[in-house]
Amino acid sequence: MGKFDAYKIQLKSLPEGVREYRFHIDDKFFSEIDGPEVHKGNVDVLLQVNRKRDTFELKFKLDGVAIVPCDRCLDNMETPVNTENTLSVKFGSGYSEEGDVLIVPESEGELNIAWFLYEFVALEIPMKHVHPAGKCNKKMSSVLRKHSGRVAADDSDEDDSTYVEEDDEFYEAASENDPRWDELKKIIDEN
């Protein structure tokens, strides 16, 4: 039995009508699928498969959390996953896609949904994922301030929320006024 055999839907043997499946994807699932975005999580999945002759409409409802590294301090943080997705499938001679329809070989008559589940979770992760103000790892925030040129009067007592709230504006201002960039611009202008 393969790692993801539990996620195979036997389409060919399904009777016409609606059939429900429930899955739970956890840390083991994410580590085995080895995707680039999410490595941990806890998500419940409800799948409804509606068969009409040789076409299938798969409706996925995912609810739970994905655990991803914070972009600022690299500590793990929870990101909510609450999404509904639809996948249309029909039988054909081989695997392919025609617009929004996935074609699976009729000879096999099954579809492994493991990668689709991973993609649905990964698409729920925001482009920028950071802890709420004041929740980042204090030591890492201190190191970040030190290396970004931001000097604090007393790093041990400083409230990180000020740094977090001003983060985007700080980096924009730093990139405009950083003398290292001015030196690089001079080199480019000379050539």
Short mmCIF file of N, CA and C in Angstrom, two decimals:
data_model
loop_
_atom_site.label_atom_id
_atom_site.label_comp_id
_atom_site.label_asym_id
_atom_site.label_seq_id
_atom_site.Cartn_x
_atom_site.Cartn_y
_atom_site.Cartn_z
N MET A 1 0.84 -1.19 0.00
CA MET A 1 0.00 0.00 0.00
C MET A 1 0.89 1.24 0.00
N GLY A 2 0.64 2.19 -0.93
CA GLY A 2 1.43 3.40 -1.05
C GLY A 2 1.06 4.42 0.01
N LYS A 3 1.88 5.48 0.11
CA LYS A 3 1.67 6.52 1.11
C LYS A 3 0.31 7.20 0.99
N PHE A 4 -0.13 7.40 -0.25
CA PHE A 4 -1.34 8.19 -0.47
C PHE A 4 -2.50 7.37 -1.02
N ASP A 5 -2.47 6.06 -0.82
CA ASP A 5 -3.56 5.21 -1.30
C ASP A 5 -4.89 5.56 -0.63
N ALA A 6 -4.84 6.07 0.58
CA ALA A 6 -6.07 6.44 1.29
C ALA A 6 -6.80 7.59 0.60
N TYR A 7 -6.10 8.30 -0.28
CA TYR A 7 -6.68 9.46 -0.96
C TYR A 7 -7.12 9.13 -2.39
N LYS A 8 -7.15 7.87 -2.73
CA LYS A 8 -7.61 7.45 -4.06
C LYS A 8 -9.12 7.32 -4.05
N ILE A 9 -9.75 7.94 -5.03
CA ILE A 9 -11.19 7.85 -5.19
C ILE A 9 -11.45 6.93 -6.38
N GLN A 10 -12.14 5.84 -6.14
CA GLN A 10 -12.47 4.87 -7.20
C GLN A 10 -13.68 5.39 -7.97
N LEU A 11 -13.42 6.15 -9.01
CA LEU A 11 -14.49 6.79 -9.77
C LEU A 11 -15.31 5.78 -10.57
N LYS A 12 -14.63 4.84 -11.16
CA LYS A 12 -15.29 3.91 -12.07
C LYS A 12 -16.39 3.10 -11.38
N SER A 13 -16.19 2.75 -10.13
CA SER A 13 -17.16 1.91 -9.43
C SER A 13 -18.23 2.71 -8.67
N LEU A 14 -18.15 4.05 -8.72
CA LEU A 14 -19.14 4.87 -8.02
C LEU A 14 -20.50 4.81 -8.71
N PRO A 15 -21.57 4.67 -7.95
CA PRO A 15 -22.90 4.76 -8.56
C PRO A 15 -23.23 6.22 -8.87
N GLU A 16 -24.19 6.45 -9.74
CA GLU A 16 -24.59 7.83 -10.02
C GLU A 16 -25.18 8.44 -8.76
N GLY A 17 -25.01 9.75 -8.63
CA GLY A 17 -25.49 10.46 -7.45
C GLY A 17 -24.33 11.01 -6.64
N VAL A 18 -24.64 11.44 -5.42
CA VAL A 18 -23.65 12.10 -4.56
C VAL A 18 -23.13 11.11 -3.51
N ARG A 19 -21.83 11.14 -3.33
CA ARG A 19 -21.17 10.30 -2.33
C ARG A 19 -20.24 11.21 -1.52
N GLU A 20 -20.19 11.02 -0.19
CA GLU A 20 -19.34 11.86 0.67
C GLU A 20 -18.16 11.07 1.21
N TYR A 21 -17.02 11.77 1.31
CA TYR A 21 -15.80 11.21 1.90
C TYR A 21 -15.28 12.22 2.90
N ARG A 22 -14.68 11.73 3.97
CA ARG A 22 -14.04 12.61 4.96
C ARG A 22 -12.58 12.18 5.12
N PHE A 23 -11.73 13.19 5.19
CA PHE A 23 -10.30 12.96 5.38
C PHE A 23 -9.80 13.91 6.45
N HIS A 24 -8.70 13.54 7.06
CA HIS A 24 -8.00 14.43 7.99
C HIS A 24 -6.54 14.45 7.55
N ILE A 25 -6.05 15.63 7.21
CA ILE A 25 -4.64 15.72 6.82
C ILE A 25 -3.88 16.41 7.95
N ASP A 26 -2.73 15.81 8.29
CA ASP A 26 -1.97 16.27 9.45
C ASP A 26 -0.48 16.40 9.09
N ASP A 27 0.35 16.54 10.12
CA ASP A 27 1.79 16.72 9.91
C ASP A 27 2.39 15.60 9.07
N LYS A 28 1.96 14.37 9.29
CA LYS A 28 2.49 13.23 8.53
C LYS A 28 2.20 13.40 7.04
N PHE A 29 0.97 13.79 6.71
CA PHE A 29 0.59 14.02 5.32
C PHE A 29 1.50 15.07 4.68
N PHE A 30 1.67 16.20 5.36
CA PHE A 30 2.47 17.30 4.80
C PHE A 30 3.94 16.92 4.65
N SER A 31 4.48 16.16 5.60
CA SER A 31 5.89 15.76 5.48
C SER A 31 6.07 14.74 4.36
N GLU A 32 5.10 13.85 4.17
CA GLU A 32 5.22 12.84 3.12
C GLU A 32 5.01 13.43 1.73
N ILE A 33 4.15 14.42 1.61
CA ILE A 33 3.91 14.99 0.29
C ILE A 33 5.07 15.90 -0.12
N ASP A 34 5.81 16.40 0.88
CA ASP A 34 7.05 17.15 0.63
C ASP A 34 6.85 18.34 -0.30
N GLY A 35 5.81 19.12 -0.04
CA GLY A 35 5.56 20.33 -0.82
C GLY A 35 6.40 21.48 -0.30
N PRO A 36 6.63 22.49 -1.12
CA PRO A 36 7.52 23.58 -0.73
C PRO A 36 6.93 24.59 0.25
N GLU A 37 5.61 24.74 0.31
CA GLU A 37 5.00 25.81 1.10
C GLU A 37 4.66 25.40 2.53
N VAL A 38 4.01 24.26 2.70
CA VAL A 38 3.47 23.86 4.00
C VAL A 38 4.11 22.54 4.42
N HIS A 39 4.62 22.49 5.65
CA HIS A 39 5.24 21.27 6.16
C HIS A 39 4.50 20.67 7.34
N LYS A 40 3.57 21.43 7.91
CA LYS A 40 2.77 20.95 9.04
C LYS A 40 1.37 21.54 8.94
N GLY A 41 0.44 20.87 9.59
CA GLY A 41 -0.92 21.40 9.60
C GLY A 41 -1.89 20.40 10.19
N ASN A 42 -3.12 20.82 10.27
CA ASN A 42 -4.18 20.01 10.83
C ASN A 42 -5.47 20.45 10.16
N VAL A 43 -5.91 19.71 9.13
CA VAL A 43 -7.03 20.15 8.30
C VAL A 43 -8.03 19.01 8.12
N ASP A 44 -9.30 19.32 8.34
CA ASP A 44 -10.38 18.37 8.06
C ASP A 44 -10.91 18.63 6.66
N VAL A 45 -11.19 17.56 5.93
CA VAL A 45 -11.64 17.67 4.54
C VAL A 45 -12.96 16.93 4.38
N LEU A 46 -13.93 17.61 3.79
CA LEU A 46 -15.17 16.97 3.38
C LEU A 46 -15.20 17.01 1.86
N LEU A 47 -15.35 15.86 1.25
CA LEU A 47 -15.39 15.76 -0.22
C LEU A 47 -16.73 15.17 -0.63
N GLN A 48 -17.41 15.87 -1.53
CA GLN A 48 -18.64 15.35 -2.12
C GLN A 48 -18.37 15.09 -3.59
N VAL A 49 -18.61 13.85 -4.01
CA VAL A 49 -18.43 13.47 -5.41
C VAL A 49 -19.81 13.23 -6.00
N ASN A 50 -20.13 13.99 -7.04
CA ASN A 50 -21.41 13.85 -7.73
C ASN A 50 -21.14 13.25 -9.11
N ARG A 51 -21.60 12.02 -9.31
CA ARG A 51 -21.39 11.35 -10.59
C ARG A 51 -22.64 11.50 -11.45
N LYS A 52 -22.41 11.95 -12.69
CA LYS A 52 -23.45 12.00 -13.71
C LYS A 52 -22.87 11.33 -14.94
N ARG A 53 -23.22 10.08 -15.15
CA ARG A 53 -22.68 9.24 -16.22
C ARG A 53 -21.16 9.13 -16.06
N ASP A 54 -20.41 9.64 -17.04
CA ASP A 54 -18.95 9.54 -16.97
C ASP A 54 -18.29 10.86 -16.60
N THR A 55 -19.05 11.77 -16.00
CA THR A 55 -18.48 13.02 -15.50
C THR A 55 -18.68 13.08 -13.98
N PHE A 56 -17.74 13.72 -13.32
CA PHE A 56 -17.75 13.79 -11.87
C PHE A 56 -17.47 15.22 -11.44
N GLU A 57 -18.24 15.69 -10.48
CA GLU A 57 -17.97 16.99 -9.88
C GLU A 57 -17.54 16.74 -8.44
N LEU A 58 -16.31 17.12 -8.14
CA LEU A 58 -15.76 16.94 -6.79
C LEU A 58 -15.78 18.28 -6.08
N LYS A 59 -16.50 18.35 -4.96
CA LYS A 59 -16.56 19.57 -4.15
C LYS A 59 -15.80 19.33 -2.86
N PHE A 60 -14.77 20.13 -2.64
CA PHE A 60 -13.92 20.00 -1.47
C PHE A 60 -14.23 21.13 -0.49
N LYS A 61 -14.33 20.79 0.78
CA LYS A 61 -14.46 21.80 1.83
C LYS A 61 -13.37 21.50 2.85
N LEU A 62 -12.43 22.43 3.02
CA LEU A 62 -11.30 22.26 3.92
C LEU A 62 -11.41 23.25 5.07
N ASP A 63 -11.15 22.77 6.28
CA ASP A 63 -11.23 23.62 7.46
C ASP A 63 -10.17 23.18 8.47
N GLY A 64 -9.32 24.11 8.88
CA GLY A 64 -8.27 23.78 9.85
C GLY A 64 -7.19 24.84 9.88
N VAL A 65 -5.96 24.42 10.17
CA VAL A 65 -4.83 25.34 10.21
C VAL A 65 -3.63 24.72 9.50
N ALA A 66 -2.87 25.59 8.85
CA ALA A 66 -1.58 25.21 8.28
C ALA A 66 -0.52 25.90 9.12
N ILE A 67 0.59 25.23 9.33
CA ILE A 67 1.67 25.80 10.13
C ILE A 67 2.81 26.14 9.18
N VAL A 68 3.15 27.42 9.14
CA VAL A 68 4.18 27.92 8.23
C VAL A 68 5.16 28.78 9.02
N PRO A 69 6.38 28.98 8.51
CA PRO A 69 7.32 29.85 9.22
C PRO A 69 6.96 31.33 9.03
N CYS A 70 7.10 32.09 10.09
CA CYS A 70 6.90 33.53 10.03
C CYS A 70 7.99 34.13 9.14
N ASP A 71 7.61 35.03 8.25
CA ASP A 71 8.58 35.66 7.35
C ASP A 71 9.57 36.53 8.10
N ARG A 72 9.22 36.99 9.28
CA ARG A 72 10.09 37.90 10.01
C ARG A 72 11.00 37.16 10.99
N CYS A 73 10.45 36.29 11.85
CA CYS A 73 11.28 35.69 12.90
C CYS A 73 11.56 34.20 12.67
N LEU A 74 10.93 33.60 11.68
CA LEU A 74 11.12 32.20 11.29
C LEU A 74 10.53 31.19 12.27
N ASP A 75 9.88 31.65 13.34
CA ASP A 75 9.16 30.73 14.23
C ASP A 75 7.90 30.25 13.51
N ASN A 76 7.44 29.06 13.86
CA ASN A 76 6.21 28.55 13.26
C ASN A 76 5.02 29.38 13.71
N MET A 77 4.06 29.53 12.81
CA MET A 77 2.83 30.24 13.12
C MET A 77 1.67 29.53 12.44
N GLU A 78 0.50 29.64 13.03
CA GLU A 78 -0.69 29.02 12.46
C GLU A 78 -1.38 29.98 11.51
N THR A 79 -1.78 29.45 10.36
CA THR A 79 -2.54 30.21 9.38
C THR A 79 -3.86 29.47 9.16
N PRO A 80 -4.99 30.15 9.30
CA PRO A 80 -6.26 29.45 9.12
C PRO A 80 -6.47 28.98 7.68
N VAL A 81 -7.08 27.81 7.55
CA VAL A 81 -7.44 27.26 6.25
C VAL A 81 -8.95 27.04 6.28
N ASN A 82 -9.65 27.75 5.44
CA ASN A 82 -11.10 27.59 5.34
C ASN A 82 -11.47 27.89 3.89
N THR A 83 -11.62 26.85 3.09
CA THR A 83 -11.83 27.06 1.67
C THR A 83 -12.75 26.00 1.08
N GLU A 84 -13.37 26.36 -0.02
CA GLU A 84 -14.18 25.42 -0.79
C GLU A 84 -13.69 25.47 -2.22
N ASN A 85 -13.46 24.30 -2.80
CA ASN A 85 -12.95 24.20 -4.16
C ASN A 85 -13.74 23.14 -4.92
N THR A 86 -13.77 23.29 -6.23
CA THR A 86 -14.47 22.33 -7.09
C THR A 86 -13.52 21.83 -8.17
N LEU A 87 -13.63 20.56 -8.48
CA LEU A 87 -12.82 19.94 -9.52
C LEU A 87 -13.75 19.10 -10.38
N SER A 88 -13.70 19.32 -11.69
CA SER A 88 -14.50 18.53 -12.63
C SER A 88 -13.60 17.48 -13.26
N VAL A 89 -14.10 16.25 -13.32
CA VAL A 89 -13.32 15.12 -13.83
C VAL A 89 -14.18 14.33 -14.80
N LYS A 90 -13.53 13.85 -15.86
CA LYS A 90 -14.24 12.92 -16.74
C LYS A 90 -13.24 11.89 -17.25
N PHE A 91 -13.77 10.80 -17.78
CA PHE A 91 -12.93 9.73 -18.29
C PHE A 91 -12.45 10.06 -19.70
N GLY A 92 -11.25 9.56 -20.01
CA GLY A 92 -10.67 9.71 -21.34
C GLY A 92 -9.66 8.61 -21.56
N SER A 93 -8.81 8.81 -22.57
CA SER A 93 -7.82 7.77 -22.89
C SER A 93 -6.54 7.91 -22.07
N GLY A 94 -6.26 9.09 -21.53
CA GLY A 94 -5.05 9.31 -20.73
C GLY A 94 -5.23 10.53 -19.85
N TYR A 95 -4.23 10.79 -18.99
CA TYR A 95 -4.29 11.96 -18.11
C TYR A 95 -4.07 13.22 -18.93
N SER A 96 -4.94 14.22 -18.75
CA SER A 96 -4.77 15.52 -19.38
C SER A 96 -5.74 16.50 -18.76
N GLU A 97 -5.64 17.75 -19.20
CA GLU A 97 -6.57 18.78 -18.75
C GLU A 97 -7.14 19.47 -19.97
N GLU A 98 -8.43 19.69 -19.96
CA GLU A 98 -9.11 20.45 -21.01
C GLU A 98 -9.83 21.60 -20.33
N GLY A 99 -9.21 22.75 -20.31
CA GLY A 99 -9.78 23.89 -19.60
C GLY A 99 -9.84 23.61 -18.11
N ASP A 100 -11.05 23.60 -17.56
CA ASP A 100 -11.24 23.35 -16.13
C ASP A 100 -11.56 21.90 -15.82
N VAL A 101 -11.43 21.03 -16.82
CA VAL A 101 -11.80 19.62 -16.63
C VAL A 101 -10.55 18.76 -16.64
N LEU A 102 -10.44 17.91 -15.64
CA LEU A 102 -9.33 16.96 -15.54
C LEU A 102 -9.77 15.65 -16.19
N ILE A 103 -8.94 15.11 -17.07
CA ILE A 103 -9.24 13.85 -17.75
C ILE A 103 -8.40 12.76 -17.10
N VAL A 104 -9.05 11.66 -16.68
CA VAL A 104 -8.34 10.51 -16.13
C VAL A 104 -8.62 9.30 -17.02
N PRO A 105 -7.64 8.40 -17.14
CA PRO A 105 -7.84 7.23 -17.99
C PRO A 105 -8.98 6.35 -17.49
N GLU A 106 -9.88 6.01 -18.38
CA GLU A 106 -11.00 5.16 -18.01
C GLU A 106 -10.52 3.78 -17.59
N SER A 107 -9.40 3.34 -18.16
CA SER A 107 -8.87 2.02 -17.82
C SER A 107 -8.46 1.94 -16.35
N GLU A 108 -7.97 3.06 -15.78
CA GLU A 108 -7.61 3.08 -14.36
C GLU A 108 -8.84 3.34 -13.50
N GLY A 109 -9.63 4.31 -13.90
CA GLY A 109 -10.88 4.59 -13.20
C GLY A 109 -10.76 5.14 -11.80
N GLU A 110 -9.59 5.72 -11.45
CA GLU A 110 -9.41 6.27 -10.11
C GLU A 110 -8.66 7.59 -10.17
N LEU A 111 -8.80 8.35 -9.10
CA LEU A 111 -8.13 9.64 -9.00
C LEU A 111 -7.56 9.77 -7.59
N ASN A 112 -6.26 10.06 -7.51
CA ASN A 112 -5.63 10.31 -6.22
C ASN A 112 -5.69 11.81 -5.97
N ILE A 113 -6.37 12.20 -4.90
CA ILE A 113 -6.60 13.62 -4.63
C ILE A 113 -5.58 14.23 -3.67
N ALA A 114 -4.56 13.49 -3.27
CA ALA A 114 -3.60 13.97 -2.27
C ALA A 114 -2.96 15.30 -2.68
N TRP A 115 -2.45 15.38 -3.91
CA TRP A 115 -1.78 16.62 -4.33
C TRP A 115 -2.77 17.77 -4.44
N PHE A 116 -4.00 17.49 -4.86
CA PHE A 116 -5.01 18.55 -4.92
C PHE A 116 -5.28 19.10 -3.52
N LEU A 117 -5.36 18.22 -2.52
CA LEU A 117 -5.57 18.68 -1.15
C LEU A 117 -4.43 19.59 -0.70
N TYR A 118 -3.20 19.18 -1.00
CA TYR A 118 -2.05 20.00 -0.64
C TYR A 118 -2.14 21.38 -1.31
N GLU A 119 -2.45 21.39 -2.60
CA GLU A 119 -2.53 22.66 -3.33
C GLU A 119 -3.63 23.56 -2.77
N PHE A 120 -4.78 23.00 -2.42
CA PHE A 120 -5.85 23.80 -1.85
C PHE A 120 -5.41 24.46 -0.55
N VAL A 121 -4.66 23.74 0.28
CA VAL A 121 -4.14 24.31 1.53
C VAL A 121 -3.10 25.38 1.21
N ALA A 122 -2.16 25.08 0.33
CA ALA A 122 -1.09 26.03 0.00
C ALA A 122 -1.63 27.33 -0.58
N LEU A 123 -2.71 27.25 -1.33
CA LEU A 123 -3.30 28.46 -1.91
C LEU A 123 -3.97 29.35 -0.86
N GLU A 124 -4.20 28.83 0.32
CA GLU A 124 -4.79 29.62 1.41
C GLU A 124 -3.73 30.40 2.19
N ILE A 125 -2.46 30.12 1.96
CA ILE A 125 -1.38 30.79 2.68
C ILE A 125 -1.16 32.17 2.06
N PRO A 126 -1.25 33.24 2.85
CA PRO A 126 -1.02 34.58 2.30
C PRO A 126 0.43 34.75 1.82
N MET A 127 0.62 35.65 0.88
CA MET A 127 1.97 35.91 0.36
C MET A 127 2.92 36.32 1.48
N LYS A 128 2.44 37.18 2.36
CA LYS A 128 3.26 37.62 3.49
C LYS A 128 2.61 37.05 4.75
N HIS A 129 3.35 36.20 5.45
CA HIS A 129 2.79 35.63 6.67
C HIS A 129 3.71 35.96 7.84
N VAL A 130 3.19 36.82 8.71
CA VAL A 130 3.94 37.26 9.89
C VAL A 130 3.04 37.19 11.11
N HIS A 131 3.67 37.05 12.27
CA HIS A 131 2.93 37.05 13.53
C HIS A 131 2.23 38.40 13.72
N PRO A 132 1.17 38.43 14.52
CA PRO A 132 0.57 39.72 14.89
C PRO A 132 1.59 40.57 15.66
N ALA A 133 1.34 41.85 15.74
CA ALA A 133 2.25 42.78 16.41
C ALA A 133 2.60 42.29 17.81
N GLY A 134 3.90 42.24 18.09
CA GLY A 134 4.39 41.86 19.40
C GLY A 134 4.50 40.37 19.66
N LYS A 135 4.16 39.54 18.69
CA LYS A 135 4.17 38.08 18.91
C LYS A 135 5.40 37.39 18.30
N CYS A 136 6.23 38.11 17.57
CA CYS A 136 7.43 37.50 16.98
C CYS A 136 8.44 37.15 18.07
N ASN A 137 9.32 36.22 17.77
CA ASN A 137 10.39 35.80 18.65
C ASN A 137 11.25 37.02 18.98
N LYS A 138 11.34 37.37 20.26
CA LYS A 138 12.05 38.59 20.68
C LYS A 138 13.54 38.55 20.32
N LYS A 139 14.18 37.41 20.49
CA LYS A 139 15.61 37.31 20.18
C LYS A 139 15.84 37.52 18.69
N MET A 140 15.03 36.88 17.87
CA MET A 140 15.21 37.01 16.43
C MET A 140 14.90 38.44 15.97
N SER A 141 13.90 39.06 16.57
CA SER A 141 13.58 40.45 16.22
C SER A 141 14.73 41.37 16.57
N SER A 142 15.39 41.10 17.70
CA SER A 142 16.55 41.89 18.11
C SER A 142 17.69 41.74 17.10
N VAL A 143 17.93 40.52 16.66
CA VAL A 143 18.98 40.28 15.65
C VAL A 143 18.62 40.97 14.34
N LEU A 144 17.36 40.91 13.96
CA LEU A 144 16.91 41.55 12.72
C LEU A 144 17.12 43.06 12.79
N ARG A 145 16.76 43.66 13.93
CA ARG A 145 16.97 45.10 14.09
C ARG A 145 18.45 45.45 14.00
N LYS A 146 19.27 44.63 14.63
CA LYS A 146 20.72 44.87 14.64
C LYS A 146 21.29 44.85 13.22
N HIS A 147 20.89 43.87 12.44
CA HIS A 147 21.45 43.73 11.09
C HIS A 147 20.77 44.61 10.05
N SER A 148 19.64 45.18 10.39
CA SER A 148 18.98 46.05 9.43
C SER A 148 19.37 47.50 9.63
N GLY A 149 20.24 47.75 10.61
CA GLY A 149 20.71 49.11 10.84
C GLY A 149 19.84 49.89 11.80
N ARG A 150 18.84 49.28 12.34
CA ARG A 150 17.94 49.94 13.28
C ARG A 150 18.51 49.77 14.68
N VAL A 151 18.78 50.86 15.35
CA VAL A 151 19.39 50.81 16.67
C VAL A 151 18.34 51.16 17.72
N ALA A 152 18.24 50.30 18.71
CA ALA A 152 17.29 50.56 19.80
C ALA A 152 18.08 50.97 21.03
N ALA A 153 17.47 51.79 21.86
CA ALA A 153 18.13 52.25 23.08
C ALA A 153 18.42 51.08 24.01
N ASP A 154 17.46 50.21 24.19
CA ASP A 154 17.64 49.04 25.05
C ASP A 154 16.84 47.89 24.46
N ASP A 155 17.50 47.02 23.70
CA ASP A 155 16.82 45.94 22.99
C ASP A 155 16.07 44.99 23.90
N SER A 156 16.56 44.80 25.11
CA SER A 156 15.93 43.81 25.98
C SER A 156 14.55 44.25 26.45
N ASP A 157 14.33 45.56 26.56
CA ASP A 157 13.04 46.04 27.06
C ASP A 157 12.14 46.59 25.97
N GLU A 158 12.65 46.72 24.77
CA GLU A 158 11.86 47.34 23.71
C GLU A 158 10.66 46.47 23.34
N ASP A 159 9.53 47.12 23.19
CA ASP A 159 8.32 46.42 22.75
C ASP A 159 8.40 46.22 21.25
N ASP A 160 8.35 44.98 20.84
CA ASP A 160 8.50 44.63 19.42
C ASP A 160 7.33 45.11 18.58
N SER A 161 6.22 45.46 19.20
CA SER A 161 5.05 45.84 18.41
C SER A 161 5.31 47.11 17.60
N THR A 162 6.09 48.05 18.12
CA THR A 162 6.41 49.25 17.37
C THR A 162 7.18 48.90 16.11
N TYR A 163 8.13 48.01 16.26
CA TYR A 163 8.94 47.57 15.12
C TYR A 163 8.08 46.86 14.08
N VAL A 164 7.18 46.02 14.56
CA VAL A 164 6.34 45.25 13.65
C VAL A 164 5.40 46.16 12.88
N GLU A 165 4.76 47.10 13.58
CA GLU A 165 3.80 47.97 12.92
C GLU A 165 4.46 48.86 11.88
N GLU A 166 5.68 49.27 12.13
CA GLU A 166 6.38 50.16 11.22
C GLU A 166 7.20 49.41 10.19
N ASP A 167 7.12 48.11 10.17
CA ASP A 167 8.02 47.27 9.38
C ASP A 167 8.10 47.67 7.92
N ASP A 168 6.98 47.74 7.22
CA ASP A 168 7.02 48.03 5.79
C ASP A 168 7.58 49.42 5.52
N GLU A 169 7.12 50.42 6.30
CA GLU A 169 7.61 51.77 6.11
C GLU A 169 9.10 51.86 6.42
N PHE A 170 9.55 51.13 7.44
CA PHE A 170 10.96 51.14 7.83
C PHE A 170 11.84 50.64 6.70
N TYR A 171 11.45 49.52 6.10
CA TYR A 171 12.27 48.95 5.04
C TYR A 171 12.27 49.83 3.79
N GLU A 172 11.14 50.47 3.50
CA GLU A 172 11.12 51.38 2.35
C GLU A 172 12.03 52.57 2.61
N ALA A 173 11.96 53.14 3.80
CA ALA A 173 12.81 54.28 4.13
C ALA A 173 14.28 53.87 4.15
N ALA A 174 14.57 52.71 4.69
CA ALA A 174 15.96 52.24 4.77
C ALA A 174 16.54 52.04 3.38
N SER A 175 15.76 51.52 2.47
CA SER A 175 16.29 51.28 1.13
C SER A 175 16.53 52.58 0.38
N GLU A 176 15.76 53.64 0.70
CA GLU A 176 15.96 54.92 0.03
C GLU A 176 17.17 55.67 0.59
N ASN A 177 17.48 55.51 1.87
CA ASN A 177 18.53 56.30 2.51
C ASN A 177 19.79 55.52 2.81
N ASP A 178 19.89 54.30 2.42
CA ASP A 178 21.03 53.45 2.74
C ASP A 178 22.23 53.87 1.89
N PRO A 179 23.33 54.34 2.51
CA PRO A 179 24.49 54.80 1.75
C PRO A 179 25.15 53.70 0.92
N ARG A 180 24.95 52.45 1.29
CA ARG A 180 25.53 51.36 0.48
C ARG A 180 24.91 51.35 -0.91
N TRP A 181 23.62 51.65 -0.99
CA TRP A 181 22.96 51.68 -2.30
C TRP A 181 23.49 52.87 -3.12
N ASP A 182 23.75 53.98 -2.44
CA ASP A 182 24.29 55.14 -3.15
C ASP A 182 25.63 54.81 -3.79
N GLU A 183 26.48 54.09 -3.06
CA GLU A 183 27.78 53.69 -3.60
C GLU A 183 27.61 52.76 -4.79
N LEU A 184 26.69 51.83 -4.70
CA LEU A 184 26.44 50.93 -5.83
C LEU A 184 25.91 51.68 -7.04
N LYS A 185 25.06 52.67 -6.80
CA LYS A 185 24.53 53.48 -7.91
C LYS A 185 25.65 54.25 -8.60
N LYS A 186 26.62 54.74 -7.82
CA LYS A 186 27.76 55.45 -8.42
C LYS A 186 28.55 54.52 -9.34
N ILE A 187 28.78 53.29 -8.89
CA ILE A 187 29.52 52.32 -9.70
C ILE A 187 28.77 52.04 -11.00
N ILE A 188 27.47 51.88 -10.91
CA ILE A 188 26.67 51.61 -12.12
C ILE A 188 26.72 52.80 -13.06
N ASP A 189 26.61 54.04 -12.51
CA ASP A 189 26.63 55.24 -13.34
C ASP A 189 27.97 55.43 -14.05
N GLU A 190 29.07 55.02 -13.39
CA GLU A 190 30.39 55.17 -14.00
C GLU A 190 30.58 54.23 -15.18
N ASN A 191 29.88 53.12 -15.18
CA ASN A 191 30.03 52.15 -16.28
C ASN A 191 29.03 52.41 -17.31
#
